[in-house]
Amino acid sequence: MATNPGLFTEWPWKKLGSFKYVLLAPWVAHGWYEVATKGWREVDLGYIAILPSLLLRMLHNQAWITISRLQNARGRRQIVRRGIEFDQVDRERNWDDQIILSGILLYLGALYVPGGQHLPLWRTDGAGLIALLHAGPVEFLYYWFHRALHHHFLYTRYHSHHHSSIVTEPITSVIHPFAELVAYELLFSIPLIACALTGTASIIAFEMYLIYIDFMNNMGHCNFELVPSWLFTWFPPLKYLMYTPSFHSLHHTQFRTNYSLFMPFYDYIYNTMDKSSDTLYENSLKNNEEEEAVDVVHLTHLTTLHSIYHMRPGFAEFASRPYVSRWYMRMMWPLSWLSMVLTWTYGSSFTVERNVMKKIRMQSWAIPRYSFHYGLDWEKEAINDLIEKAVCEADKNGAKVVSLGLLNQAHTLNKSGEQYLLKYPKLGARIVDGTSLAAAVVVNSIPQGTDQAILAGNVSKVARAVAQALCKKNIKVTMTNKQDYHLLKPEIPETVADNLSFSKTGTAKVWLIGDGLDSAEQFRAQKGTLFIPYSQFPPKMVRKDSCSYSTTPAMAVPKTLQNVHSCENWLPRRVMSAWRIAGILHALEGWNEHECGDKVLDMDKVWSAAIMHGFCPVAQG
């Protein structure tokens, strides 16, 4: 919202939420009625083409969002080297409002503007007229309107909303108050209305103009430089006819320069061009290896079939909320399966996130496999090769730590990462599976005064560390699986071994649960039981009675950890898994030891380091 909102700043359909698309329903229904009654030969194709045009524009915008986020995650050719936060994502989530407004205006124009009906597919004279009118009146009027918007009166009431985003994303380009965007739409309609009134309008020319506007808007706000320098060398006048992402980025950081729409020509004429434009452009094109270096790499992977939409380069709105399965995602199953095939054939990990904390640079890389792949015996060798390749690449890039998340550290897959150490004994990067911090989070999640707990589910490395720690604290641990009990018992120090027992009928009201826990066993717990997961994945079934559930081992991150604007899988905002935080702590503290295989670091030391650096326990749910 603007700092001092003026008239008509809120969108009139804001309260409709996701139902705002019903605003287009009357025209869409009318179009199908025309097709049904008149047939394709008699129907107005220009009118029918509006809906596909809107869908194409939405796909075009989403493509820019994905490409921009992938590129900025790698940190290459980035212009403003800062991060964004959740408040910006929330402010920009309704970028499709502009598409809806455009659709309404296009439908009205197709019905009521003289010459806007039964348009031919193409007219060269109309396309030329659009280009001339855009370069002249549209660019000129926009320049002066934009300068007026930076006057205190209009800026505080309208334009400050757009400039709240210092670090821009492609879709920042259309984030404006309603009244301001209506003015832009009317401005961009000048060439279209002129073509209609002169009888030179055509469907393809109109669509090309709309795609041109979207392309230039998205490019100008993508925050990475992609316009090659040879274009300006080959045709020098182009610098007056086409701006670059770095050119417009200066407008968002300096505010009083570079006002032009897409053509810097008017900034040159009226002497409002930022003198550092050329320097910033050249610097942004350079691949500075020092700036691209990474200290910590966290290796994760895709989880469910629809999780690809939830990752940061996917749908921004989904990524900014904890992952849950949504019913309407099932309608996208063809695209989901296609994305699975594409990721399955992709030969290496890809960068999905970049963060900074106290000069420690972090990236999250995703192995292009889904959770179910890790359960397939014939996939294990391929997955191991992908992880090994990622570890070697991170080491080559100078990473100090590689942390293994989710199933990338499965003991049956690679012995919690030890397999890579055996193969590469001179590996410079420290491999961290995060067991010590994950176990410490579980232990510190148990309420004060608890004297007994039940350990249920598959016994993992974390579960063994938790059981030993609790027994040393003289907390009675009851296991529900006899075979696991006999395997774990020898690992407990003799002095406290009596604190570990086996029973099918434990009465403790604190349950430590892992993978493999069935619903019947959960329902044996008393009402009011606190379930604390020690696994990477949350329980598949959650009781709806008075029982409560903690998150999977995780901690809230401090404000010093920047560029956090997506949720890690099912975790809340600004909460990270203990396995991921463990790698960050390893780099912050400069620890020079691996944590993989059977090795577990000192839990108290790791927990104290986490608290010291500002990581906090997550409130129990």
Coordinates of C-alpha atoms in Angstrom, one line a residue:
M1 CA 0.0 0.0 0.0
A2 CA 1.1 3.6 -0.7
T3 CA 2.5 5.5 2.3
N4 CA -0.6 7.8 2.2
P5 CA -3.2 6.0 0.1
G6 CA -5.2 8.3 -2.3
L7 CA -8.6 7.7 -4.0
F8 CA -9.1 4.4 -5.8
T9 CA -5.9 2.8 -4.6
E10 CA -7.5 -0.5 -3.7
W11 CA -8.6 -2.9 -6.5
P12 CA -12.4 -3.0 -6.6
W13 CA -12.5 -6.8 -6.6
K14 CA -10.0 -7.3 -3.8
K15 CA -12.6 -8.9 -1.5
L16 CA -13.4 -11.5 -4.1
G17 CA -10.0 -13.2 -3.5
S18 CA -9.5 -16.1 -5.9
F19 CA -13.0 -15.7 -7.2
K20 CA -12.0 -12.5 -9.0
Y21 CA -11.8 -14.4 -12.3
V22 CA -15.6 -14.6 -12.4
L23 CA -15.5 -11.0 -13.6
L24 CA -14.4 -12.4 -17.0
A25 CA -17.0 -15.1 -17.0
P26 CA -19.8 -13.1 -18.8
W27 CA -17.6 -12.3 -21.7
V28 CA -16.1 -15.8 -21.9
A29 CA -19.6 -17.3 -21.8
H30 CA -20.8 -14.8 -24.5
G31 CA -17.9 -15.8 -26.7
W32 CA -18.7 -19.5 -26.5
Y33 CA -22.4 -18.7 -27.1
E34 CA -21.4 -16.9 -30.3
V35 CA -19.4 -19.9 -31.4
A36 CA -22.2 -22.3 -30.7
T37 CA -24.9 -20.2 -32.5
K38 CA -22.9 -18.8 -35.4
G39 CA -20.0 -21.2 -35.9
W40 CA -16.4 -20.5 -36.3
R41 CA -16.7 -19.0 -39.8
E42 CA -19.1 -16.3 -38.7
V43 CA -17.9 -15.6 -35.2
D44 CA -15.7 -12.6 -34.4
L45 CA -12.2 -14.2 -34.0
G46 CA -10.7 -11.2 -32.4
Y47 CA -13.3 -11.3 -29.6
I48 CA -12.8 -15.1 -29.1
A49 CA -9.0 -14.6 -29.1
I50 CA -9.0 -12.4 -26.0
L51 CA -9.2 -15.3 -23.5
P52 CA -6.3 -17.2 -25.1
S53 CA -4.4 -14.0 -25.2
L54 CA -4.8 -13.5 -21.4
L55 CA -3.7 -17.0 -20.7
L56 CA -0.7 -16.6 -22.9
R57 CA 0.3 -13.4 -21.0
M58 CA 0.0 -15.2 -17.7
L59 CA 2.2 -18.0 -18.9
H60 CA 4.7 -15.4 -20.2
N61 CA 4.8 -13.6 -16.9
Q62 CA 5.2 -16.8 -14.9
A63 CA 8.1 -17.8 -17.2
W64 CA 9.8 -14.6 -16.4
I65 CA 9.3 -15.1 -12.7
T66 CA 10.8 -18.6 -12.9
I67 CA 13.8 -17.6 -15.0
S68 CA 14.5 -14.6 -12.9
R69 CA 14.4 -16.5 -9.6
L70 CA 16.7 -19.3 -11.0
Q71 CA 19.2 -16.7 -12.3
N72 CA 19.2 -14.6 -9.1
A73 CA 19.6 -17.8 -7.0
R74 CA 22.9 -18.4 -8.9
G75 CA 23.9 -14.8 -8.3
R76 CA 25.2 -14.3 -11.8
R77 CA 24.8 -10.9 -13.6
Q78 CA 22.7 -9.8 -10.6
I79 CA 22.3 -6.0 -10.5
V80 CA 21.1 -5.2 -7.0
R81 CA 22.9 -7.8 -4.8
R82 CA 20.3 -7.8 -2.0
G83 CA 17.5 -10.1 -1.1
I84 CA 13.7 -9.7 -0.8
E85 CA 11.5 -10.7 2.0
F86 CA 8.0 -12.1 2.6
D87 CA 6.4 -8.6 2.7
Q88 CA 7.3 -8.0 -0.9
V89 CA 6.0 -11.4 -2.0
D90 CA 2.7 -10.6 -0.2
R91 CA 2.5 -7.2 -1.8
E92 CA 3.1 -8.6 -5.3
R93 CA 1.1 -11.8 -5.2
N94 CA -1.9 -10.3 -7.0
W95 CA 0.0 -9.5 -10.2
D96 CA -2.8 -11.1 -12.2
D97 CA -5.1 -8.2 -11.4
Q98 CA -3.5 -6.3 -14.2
I99 CA -4.3 -9.2 -16.6
I100 CA -8.0 -9.2 -15.5
L101 CA -8.2 -5.4 -16.0
S102 CA -6.6 -5.7 -19.4
G103 CA -9.1 -8.4 -20.3
I104 CA -12.1 -6.3 -19.3
L105 CA -10.9 -3.3 -21.3
L106 CA -10.2 -5.5 -24.4
Y107 CA -13.6 -7.1 -24.2
L108 CA -15.2 -3.6 -23.9
G109 CA -13.1 -2.4 -26.8
A110 CA -14.0 -5.4 -29.0
L111 CA -17.7 -4.7 -28.4
Y112 CA -18.0 -0.9 -28.5
V113 CA -15.0 0.8 -30.1
P114 CA -15.7 1.5 -33.8
G115 CA -13.5 -0.7 -36.0
G116 CA -12.7 -3.1 -33.2
Q117 CA -14.9 -5.9 -34.5
H118 CA -14.1 -8.8 -37.0
L119 CA -10.4 -7.9 -37.2
P120 CA -8.2 -9.6 -39.8
L121 CA -5.3 -11.7 -38.6
W122 CA -2.6 -9.2 -39.9
R123 CA -2.2 -5.8 -41.3
T124 CA 1.3 -4.3 -41.9
D125 CA 0.2 -0.7 -41.9
G126 CA -1.5 -1.2 -38.5
A127 CA 1.6 -2.7 -37.0
G128 CA 3.6 0.2 -38.3
L129 CA 1.1 2.7 -36.8
I130 CA 1.3 1.0 -33.4
A131 CA 5.1 1.2 -33.5
L132 CA 5.1 4.9 -34.4
L133 CA 2.4 5.8 -31.8
H134 CA 4.2 3.9 -29.1
A135 CA 7.6 5.5 -29.8
G136 CA 5.9 9.0 -30.0
P137 CA 2.9 9.8 -27.9
V138 CA 3.0 6.8 -25.5
E139 CA 6.6 7.0 -24.5
F140 CA 6.5 10.9 -24.3
L141 CA 3.3 11.0 -22.2
Y142 CA 4.5 8.2 -20.0
Y143 CA 7.8 10.0 -19.3
W144 CA 6.0 13.1 -18.1
F145 CA 3.3 11.2 -16.2
H146 CA 6.0 9.2 -14.5
R147 CA 7.8 12.3 -13.5
A148 CA 4.6 13.7 -12.1
L149 CA 4.1 10.5 -10.1
H150 CA 7.4 11.3 -8.4
H151 CA 6.0 14.6 -7.1
H152 CA 5.4 14.3 -3.4
F153 CA 1.6 14.6 -3.7
L154 CA 1.2 11.7 -6.2
Y155 CA 4.2 9.7 -4.9
T156 CA 2.9 9.3 -1.4
R157 CA -0.7 8.5 -2.5
Y158 CA 0.1 6.1 -5.4
H159 CA 3.5 5.5 -6.8
S160 CA 5.3 4.8 -3.5
H161 CA 3.5 1.4 -3.5
H162 CA 5.5 0.4 -6.6
H163 CA 8.7 1.7 -5.2
S164 CA 8.4 -0.2 -2.0
S165 CA 10.3 -2.9 -4.0
I166 CA 13.9 -1.8 -4.1
V167 CA 15.0 -5.2 -5.3
T168 CA 12.7 -5.9 -8.1
E169 CA 11.2 -9.1 -9.5
P170 CA 9.8 -9.2 -13.0
I171 CA 6.2 -8.9 -11.8
T172 CA 7.0 -5.8 -9.8
S173 CA 6.4 -4.0 -13.1
V174 CA 2.6 -4.3 -12.7
I175 CA 2.3 -3.8 -8.9
H176 CA 0.5 -0.4 -8.7
P177 CA -2.6 1.0 -7.1
F178 CA -5.8 0.6 -9.1
A179 CA -6.1 4.2 -10.3
E180 CA -2.4 4.3 -11.4
L181 CA -2.7 1.1 -13.4
V182 CA -5.9 2.3 -15.1
A183 CA -4.0 5.3 -16.2
Y184 CA -1.3 3.1 -17.7
E185 CA -3.9 0.9 -19.5
L186 CA -5.5 4.0 -21.0
L187 CA -2.0 5.2 -22.1
F188 CA -1.2 1.9 -23.8
S189 CA -4.6 1.8 -25.4
I190 CA -3.8 4.8 -27.6
P191 CA -2.1 2.8 -30.4
L192 CA -4.8 0.1 -30.3
I193 CA -7.7 2.6 -30.4
A194 CA -6.1 4.6 -33.2
C195 CA -5.7 1.4 -35.3
A196 CA -9.3 0.5 -34.7
L197 CA -10.6 4.0 -35.7
T198 CA -8.4 4.1 -38.8
G199 CA -9.4 0.6 -39.9
T200 CA -5.9 -0.8 -39.7
A201 CA -6.3 -3.0 -36.7
S202 CA -5.3 -6.7 -36.7
I203 CA -5.4 -9.6 -34.2
I204 CA -1.7 -10.5 -34.5
A205 CA -0.5 -6.8 -34.3
F206 CA -2.5 -6.3 -31.2
E207 CA -1.2 -9.4 -29.5
M208 CA 2.4 -8.5 -30.5
Y209 CA 2.1 -5.1 -28.9
L210 CA 0.7 -6.6 -25.7
I211 CA 3.5 -9.2 -25.6
Y212 CA 6.0 -6.4 -26.3
I213 CA 4.8 -4.4 -23.3
D214 CA 4.9 -7.5 -21.0
F215 CA 8.3 -8.5 -22.3
M216 CA 9.9 -5.1 -21.7
N217 CA 8.2 -4.6 -18.4
N218 CA 9.4 -8.0 -17.1
M219 CA 12.9 -7.6 -18.5
G220 CA 13.3 -4.2 -16.9
H221 CA 12.5 -5.5 -13.4
C222 CA 14.2 -8.9 -13.5
N223 CA 17.3 -7.8 -11.6
F224 CA 19.8 -9.5 -13.7
E225 CA 21.5 -8.2 -16.9
L226 CA 20.7 -10.2 -20.0
V227 CA 21.0 -7.6 -22.9
P228 CA 24.3 -8.5 -24.6
S229 CA 26.8 -5.6 -25.2
W230 CA 27.3 -6.6 -28.9
L231 CA 23.7 -5.4 -29.6
F232 CA 24.8 -1.8 -28.9
T233 CA 28.1 -2.2 -30.7
W234 CA 26.3 -3.6 -33.8
F235 CA 23.7 -0.8 -33.7
P236 CA 24.7 2.1 -31.5
P237 CA 21.4 4.1 -31.8
L238 CA 19.7 1.2 -30.0
K239 CA 20.8 2.6 -26.6
Y240 CA 18.2 5.4 -27.1
L241 CA 15.4 2.9 -28.2
M242 CA 15.7 0.1 -25.7
Y243 CA 16.5 0.2 -22.0
T244 CA 18.2 -2.6 -20.1
P245 CA 17.4 -4.1 -16.7
S246 CA 20.3 -2.3 -15.1
F247 CA 19.1 1.1 -16.6
H248 CA 15.7 0.7 -14.9
S249 CA 17.1 -0.8 -11.8
L250 CA 18.8 2.6 -11.1
H251 CA 15.3 4.1 -11.1
H252 CA 14.3 1.9 -8.2
T253 CA 17.5 2.6 -6.2
Q254 CA 18.0 6.3 -7.1
F255 CA 14.3 7.3 -7.6
R256 CA 15.0 10.6 -9.4
T257 CA 16.6 9.3 -12.6
N258 CA 15.8 7.1 -15.6
Y259 CA 12.1 7.9 -15.9
S260 CA 11.6 6.5 -19.4
L261 CA 9.2 3.7 -20.2
F262 CA 11.2 1.4 -22.5
M263 CA 13.1 4.0 -24.6
P264 CA 15.8 6.0 -22.8
F265 CA 15.5 8.6 -25.5
Y266 CA 13.5 11.0 -23.4
D267 CA 15.9 10.7 -20.4
Y268 CA 18.7 11.8 -22.7
I269 CA 16.7 14.7 -24.1
Y270 CA 15.6 16.1 -20.7
N271 CA 18.9 15.3 -18.9
T272 CA 17.4 12.8 -16.3
M273 CA 19.6 9.9 -17.2
D274 CA 21.6 8.5 -14.4
K275 CA 25.3 9.1 -15.1
S276 CA 26.2 5.6 -13.7
S277 CA 23.9 3.8 -16.1
D278 CA 26.6 2.6 -18.5
T279 CA 29.0 1.7 -15.7
L280 CA 26.3 -0.4 -13.9
Y281 CA 25.4 -2.1 -17.1
E282 CA 29.0 -3.1 -17.8
N283 CA 29.6 -4.3 -14.3
S284 CA 26.4 -6.3 -14.2
L285 CA 27.5 -8.2 -17.4
K286 CA 30.7 -9.3 -15.8
N287 CA 30.8 -12.7 -14.1
N288 CA 32.6 -11.8 -10.9
E289 CA 33.8 -15.2 -9.5
E290 CA 34.4 -13.8 -6.0
E291 CA 30.8 -12.6 -5.8
E292 CA 29.5 -15.9 -7.1
A293 CA 31.4 -18.0 -4.6
V294 CA 29.4 -20.0 -2.1
D295 CA 30.4 -21.0 1.4
V296 CA 27.5 -23.5 2.2
V297 CA 25.6 -25.7 -0.2
H298 CA 22.5 -27.4 1.1
L299 CA 21.4 -30.4 -1.0
T300 CA 17.7 -31.0 -1.0
H301 CA 15.3 -32.7 -3.5
L302 CA 11.7 -32.5 -4.7
T303 CA 9.2 -34.2 -2.5
T304 CA 5.7 -34.8 -3.9
L305 CA 4.7 -34.6 -7.5
H306 CA 3.3 -31.1 -7.1
S307 CA 6.1 -29.8 -4.9
I308 CA 7.9 -28.3 -8.0
Y309 CA 5.2 -25.5 -8.0
H310 CA 6.0 -24.8 -4.3
M311 CA 9.8 -24.3 -4.8
R312 CA 11.0 -20.7 -5.0
P313 CA 11.3 -20.7 -8.8
G314 CA 7.7 -22.0 -9.1
F315 CA 4.6 -20.1 -8.1
A316 CA 5.7 -17.3 -5.7
E317 CA 2.4 -17.4 -3.8
F318 CA 2.7 -21.2 -3.1
A319 CA 6.4 -20.9 -2.2
S320 CA 5.7 -18.2 0.4
R321 CA 3.4 -20.5 2.3
P322 CA 4.0 -24.0 4.0
Y323 CA 3.5 -26.7 1.5
V324 CA 0.1 -28.5 1.6
S325 CA -1.6 -30.6 -1.1
R326 CA -4.3 -28.5 -2.8
W327 CA -7.2 -30.1 -4.5
Y328 CA -6.9 -27.9 -7.6
M329 CA -3.4 -29.2 -8.1
R330 CA -4.8 -32.5 -9.2
M331 CA -6.2 -30.7 -12.3
M332 CA -2.6 -29.9 -13.3
W333 CA -1.4 -33.5 -13.3
P334 CA -0.4 -33.6 -17.0
L335 CA 1.9 -30.6 -16.4
S336 CA 3.1 -32.2 -13.2
W337 CA 4.0 -35.5 -14.9
L338 CA 5.7 -33.6 -17.7
S339 CA 7.8 -31.6 -15.2
M340 CA 8.7 -34.9 -13.5
V341 CA 9.9 -36.4 -16.7
L342 CA 11.9 -33.2 -17.5
T343 CA 13.6 -33.2 -14.0
W344 CA 14.2 -36.9 -14.2
T345 CA 16.1 -36.5 -17.5
Y346 CA 18.0 -33.5 -16.1
G347 CA 21.6 -34.5 -15.5
S348 CA 22.6 -32.4 -12.5
S349 CA 21.3 -30.5 -9.5
F350 CA 20.0 -27.0 -9.9
T351 CA 20.1 -23.9 -7.7
V352 CA 16.8 -22.9 -6.1
E353 CA 17.7 -20.5 -3.4
R354 CA 20.5 -18.1 -2.2
N355 CA 20.9 -16.6 1.2
V356 CA 23.5 -14.5 3.1
M357 CA 24.2 -14.4 6.9
K358 CA 27.2 -12.6 8.4
K359 CA 29.2 -12.7 5.1
I360 CA 28.5 -16.5 4.9
R361 CA 27.0 -17.1 1.4
M362 CA 24.6 -20.0 1.1
Q363 CA 22.8 -21.8 -1.8
S364 CA 20.3 -24.6 -1.8
W365 CA 20.6 -27.0 -4.7
A366 CA 17.9 -29.5 -5.6
I367 CA 18.7 -33.0 -6.8
P368 CA 16.2 -33.6 -9.7
R369 CA 14.4 -36.5 -8.1
Y370 CA 11.2 -36.9 -6.1
S371 CA 10.9 -38.6 -2.8
F372 CA 9.4 -41.8 -4.3
H373 CA 12.5 -42.2 -6.5
Y374 CA 14.6 -42.7 -3.3
G375 CA 12.6 -45.8 -2.5
L376 CA 13.3 -47.5 -5.9
D377 CA 16.4 -49.8 -5.8
W378 CA 17.1 -49.2 -9.5
E379 CA 17.3 -45.5 -8.9
K380 CA 19.7 -45.5 -6.0
E381 CA 22.9 -45.6 -8.1
A382 CA 21.7 -42.7 -10.3
I383 CA 20.7 -40.6 -7.3
N384 CA 24.1 -41.3 -5.6
D385 CA 25.8 -40.2 -8.8
L386 CA 23.8 -36.9 -8.8
I387 CA 24.6 -36.2 -5.1
E388 CA 28.3 -37.1 -5.6
K389 CA 28.5 -34.8 -8.7
A390 CA 26.9 -32.0 -6.6
V391 CA 29.3 -32.5 -3.7
C392 CA 32.3 -32.4 -6.1
E393 CA 30.9 -29.3 -7.8
A394 CA 30.4 -27.5 -4.5
D395 CA 33.9 -28.4 -3.4
K396 CA 35.3 -27.1 -6.7
N397 CA 33.4 -23.8 -6.2
G398 CA 35.1 -23.4 -2.9
A399 CA 32.2 -24.4 -0.6
K400 CA 33.3 -25.0 3.0
V401 CA 30.3 -27.1 3.9
V402 CA 27.8 -29.3 2.1
S403 CA 24.8 -30.2 4.2
L404 CA 22.6 -33.1 3.2
G405 CA 18.8 -32.6 3.5
L406 CA 15.8 -34.9 3.3
L407 CA 16.6 -38.3 1.8
N408 CA 20.0 -37.3 0.4
Q409 CA 21.6 -38.5 3.7
A410 CA 19.7 -41.8 3.9
H411 CA 22.0 -44.5 5.5
T412 CA 20.9 -47.1 3.0
L413 CA 21.8 -44.7 0.2
N414 CA 25.2 -43.4 1.1
K415 CA 25.8 -44.1 4.8
S416 CA 24.8 -40.6 5.8
G417 CA 27.3 -39.1 3.3
E418 CA 30.3 -41.2 4.5
Q419 CA 30.5 -42.9 1.1
Y420 CA 31.7 -39.7 -0.5
L421 CA 34.4 -39.2 2.0
L422 CA 35.7 -42.7 1.4
K423 CA 35.8 -42.0 -2.3
Y424 CA 37.3 -38.5 -2.0
P425 CA 39.5 -38.5 1.1
K426 CA 41.0 -35.1 0.1
L427 CA 37.6 -33.4 -0.1
G428 CA 37.9 -29.8 1.1
A429 CA 34.2 -29.3 1.9
R430 CA 32.9 -30.6 5.2
I431 CA 30.0 -33.0 4.8
V432 CA 27.3 -32.5 7.4
D433 CA 24.2 -34.6 7.9
G434 CA 23.0 -32.4 10.8
T435 CA 22.2 -35.2 13.2
S436 CA 23.5 -33.4 16.3
L437 CA 21.4 -30.3 15.8
A438 CA 18.3 -32.2 14.8
A439 CA 18.6 -34.4 17.9
A440 CA 19.3 -31.3 20.0
V441 CA 16.1 -29.7 18.7
V442 CA 14.1 -32.8 19.6
V443 CA 15.5 -33.0 23.1
N444 CA 14.9 -29.3 23.8
S445 CA 11.4 -29.6 22.5
I446 CA 10.4 -31.9 25.3
P447 CA 8.6 -29.9 28.0
Q448 CA 10.4 -29.2 31.3
G449 CA 9.6 -31.7 34.0
T450 CA 9.0 -34.6 31.6
D451 CA 10.3 -37.8 33.1
Q452 CA 9.3 -40.3 30.5
A453 CA 8.9 -40.5 26.7
I454 CA 7.9 -43.0 24.1
L455 CA 10.1 -43.6 21.1
A456 CA 8.1 -44.9 18.1
G457 CA 8.8 -45.3 14.4
N458 CA 11.8 -46.4 12.4
V459 CA 15.0 -45.9 14.4
S460 CA 17.3 -43.5 12.6
K461 CA 20.6 -41.9 13.4
V462 CA 18.8 -39.0 15.0
A463 CA 16.6 -41.3 17.0
R464 CA 19.6 -43.1 18.4
A465 CA 21.2 -39.7 19.4
V466 CA 18.0 -38.6 21.0
A467 CA 17.6 -41.8 23.0
Q468 CA 21.1 -41.6 24.3
A469 CA 20.7 -37.9 25.3
L470 CA 17.5 -38.5 27.1
C471 CA 18.8 -41.6 29.0
K472 CA 21.8 -39.5 30.2
K473 CA 19.3 -36.9 31.5
N474 CA 17.5 -39.7 33.4
I475 CA 14.4 -39.5 31.3
K476 CA 12.8 -42.9 30.8
V477 CA 12.6 -43.9 27.2
T478 CA 10.1 -46.6 26.2
M479 CA 10.4 -48.2 22.8
T480 CA 7.4 -49.8 21.1
N481 CA 9.3 -52.0 18.6
K482 CA 11.1 -54.9 20.2
Q483 CA 13.6 -55.5 17.4
D484 CA 14.7 -51.8 17.4
Y485 CA 14.9 -51.9 21.2
H486 CA 17.4 -54.8 21.1
L487 CA 19.4 -53.0 18.4
L488 CA 19.6 -49.7 20.3
K489 CA 20.1 -51.1 23.8
P490 CA 23.9 -51.9 23.3
E491 CA 24.5 -48.3 22.3
I492 CA 23.2 -46.8 25.6
P493 CA 26.0 -46.3 28.2
E494 CA 25.8 -49.0 30.9
T495 CA 25.4 -46.4 33.7
V496 CA 22.0 -45.2 32.2
A497 CA 21.0 -48.3 30.2
D498 CA 18.1 -49.0 32.6
N499 CA 16.4 -45.8 31.4
L500 CA 15.7 -47.5 28.0
S501 CA 12.9 -50.1 28.1
F502 CA 10.5 -51.9 25.8
S503 CA 6.7 -51.9 26.2
K504 CA 3.6 -52.0 24.0
T505 CA 1.5 -50.1 26.5
G506 CA 3.5 -47.1 27.5
T507 CA 1.6 -44.3 29.2
A508 CA 3.9 -41.3 28.6
K509 CA 2.3 -38.2 27.2
V510 CA 5.3 -37.3 25.1
W511 CA 5.8 -39.4 22.0
L512 CA 8.9 -39.1 19.8
I513 CA 7.9 -40.3 16.4
G514 CA 9.6 -41.1 13.1
D515 CA 8.9 -42.6 9.7
G516 CA 7.1 -45.9 9.6
L517 CA 4.6 -45.0 12.5
D518 CA 1.2 -46.3 11.5
S519 CA -2.1 -44.6 12.5
A520 CA -3.1 -47.5 14.8
E521 CA 0.0 -47.0 16.9
Q522 CA -0.6 -43.2 17.1
F523 CA -4.1 -43.8 18.4
R524 CA -2.7 -45.9 21.3
A525 CA -1.5 -42.6 22.8
Q526 CA -3.5 -40.8 25.4
K527 CA -5.5 -37.7 24.6
G528 CA -3.4 -34.6 25.1
T529 CA -0.3 -36.3 24.0
L530 CA 2.5 -34.2 22.5
F531 CA 4.0 -35.8 19.4
I532 CA 7.5 -34.6 18.5
P533 CA 8.8 -35.8 15.1
Y534 CA 12.5 -36.7 14.8
S535 CA 12.3 -37.5 11.1
Q536 CA 12.9 -35.3 8.1
F537 CA 9.2 -35.7 7.0
P538 CA 6.1 -34.9 9.0
P539 CA 3.7 -37.8 10.0
K540 CA 1.3 -38.8 7.2
M541 CA -1.6 -38.8 9.6
V542 CA -2.4 -36.3 12.4
R543 CA -4.9 -36.9 15.1
K544 CA -7.7 -34.3 15.3
D545 CA -8.4 -34.6 19.0
S546 CA -6.6 -32.8 21.8
C547 CA -3.2 -34.1 20.8
S548 CA -0.6 -31.6 19.6
Y549 CA 2.3 -31.9 17.1
S550 CA 5.6 -30.2 16.9
T551 CA 7.2 -29.4 13.5
T552 CA 9.9 -31.7 12.2
P553 CA 13.2 -30.7 13.7
A554 CA 13.6 -27.0 12.8
M555 CA 14.4 -23.6 14.2
A556 CA 13.3 -20.0 13.5
V557 CA 16.0 -18.1 11.7
P558 CA 17.4 -14.6 12.8
K559 CA 16.9 -11.4 10.8
T560 CA 20.5 -11.5 9.9
L561 CA 19.8 -14.4 7.5
Q562 CA 18.7 -12.5 4.4
N563 CA 16.7 -13.2 1.2
V564 CA 14.3 -15.5 3.0
H565 CA 11.0 -15.3 1.1
S566 CA 9.9 -18.9 0.6
C567 CA 9.0 -21.7 3.0
E568 CA 11.1 -24.8 3.3
N569 CA 8.7 -27.5 2.3
W570 CA 6.0 -27.7 5.0
L571 CA 7.7 -25.5 7.6
P572 CA 6.3 -22.0 8.6
R573 CA 7.8 -18.8 7.3
R574 CA 11.4 -18.0 8.4
V575 CA 11.8 -21.5 9.8
M576 CA 14.5 -23.8 8.5
S577 CA 15.1 -27.5 9.1
A578 CA 17.8 -28.4 11.6
W579 CA 19.7 -30.3 9.0
R580 CA 20.0 -27.1 6.9
I581 CA 20.9 -24.9 9.8
A582 CA 23.6 -27.4 10.9
G583 CA 25.5 -26.7 7.7
I584 CA 25.2 -22.9 8.3
L585 CA 26.5 -23.3 11.9
H586 CA 29.4 -25.4 10.7
A587 CA 30.5 -22.5 8.4
L588 CA 29.8 -19.7 10.9
E589 CA 31.8 -21.5 13.6
G590 CA 34.6 -22.7 11.2
W591 CA 34.4 -26.2 12.4
N592 CA 36.8 -28.4 10.5
E593 CA 35.2 -31.9 11.1
H594 CA 32.7 -33.9 9.1
E595 CA 29.4 -35.1 10.6
C596 CA 28.5 -38.2 8.5
G597 CA 28.5 -41.9 8.8
D598 CA 28.1 -42.8 12.5
K599 CA 29.7 -39.6 13.8
V600 CA 27.6 -37.2 15.9
L601 CA 29.0 -33.9 17.1
D602 CA 28.6 -32.6 20.7
M603 CA 24.9 -31.8 20.9
D604 CA 25.3 -29.2 23.6
K605 CA 28.0 -27.4 21.7
V606 CA 25.9 -27.3 18.5
W607 CA 22.8 -26.2 20.3
S608 CA 24.6 -23.4 22.1
A609 CA 26.1 -22.2 18.8
A610 CA 22.7 -22.1 17.3
I611 CA 21.2 -20.0 20.1
M612 CA 24.3 -17.7 20.1
H613 CA 23.8 -17.0 16.4
G614 CA 20.2 -16.1 16.8
F615 CA 18.4 -19.3 15.8
C616 CA 15.4 -19.9 18.1
P617 CA 13.2 -22.9 19.0
V618 CA 9.9 -23.1 17.1
A619 CA 6.7 -22.7 19.2
Q620 CA 4.9 -26.0 19.5
G621 CA 1.7 -26.5 17.5

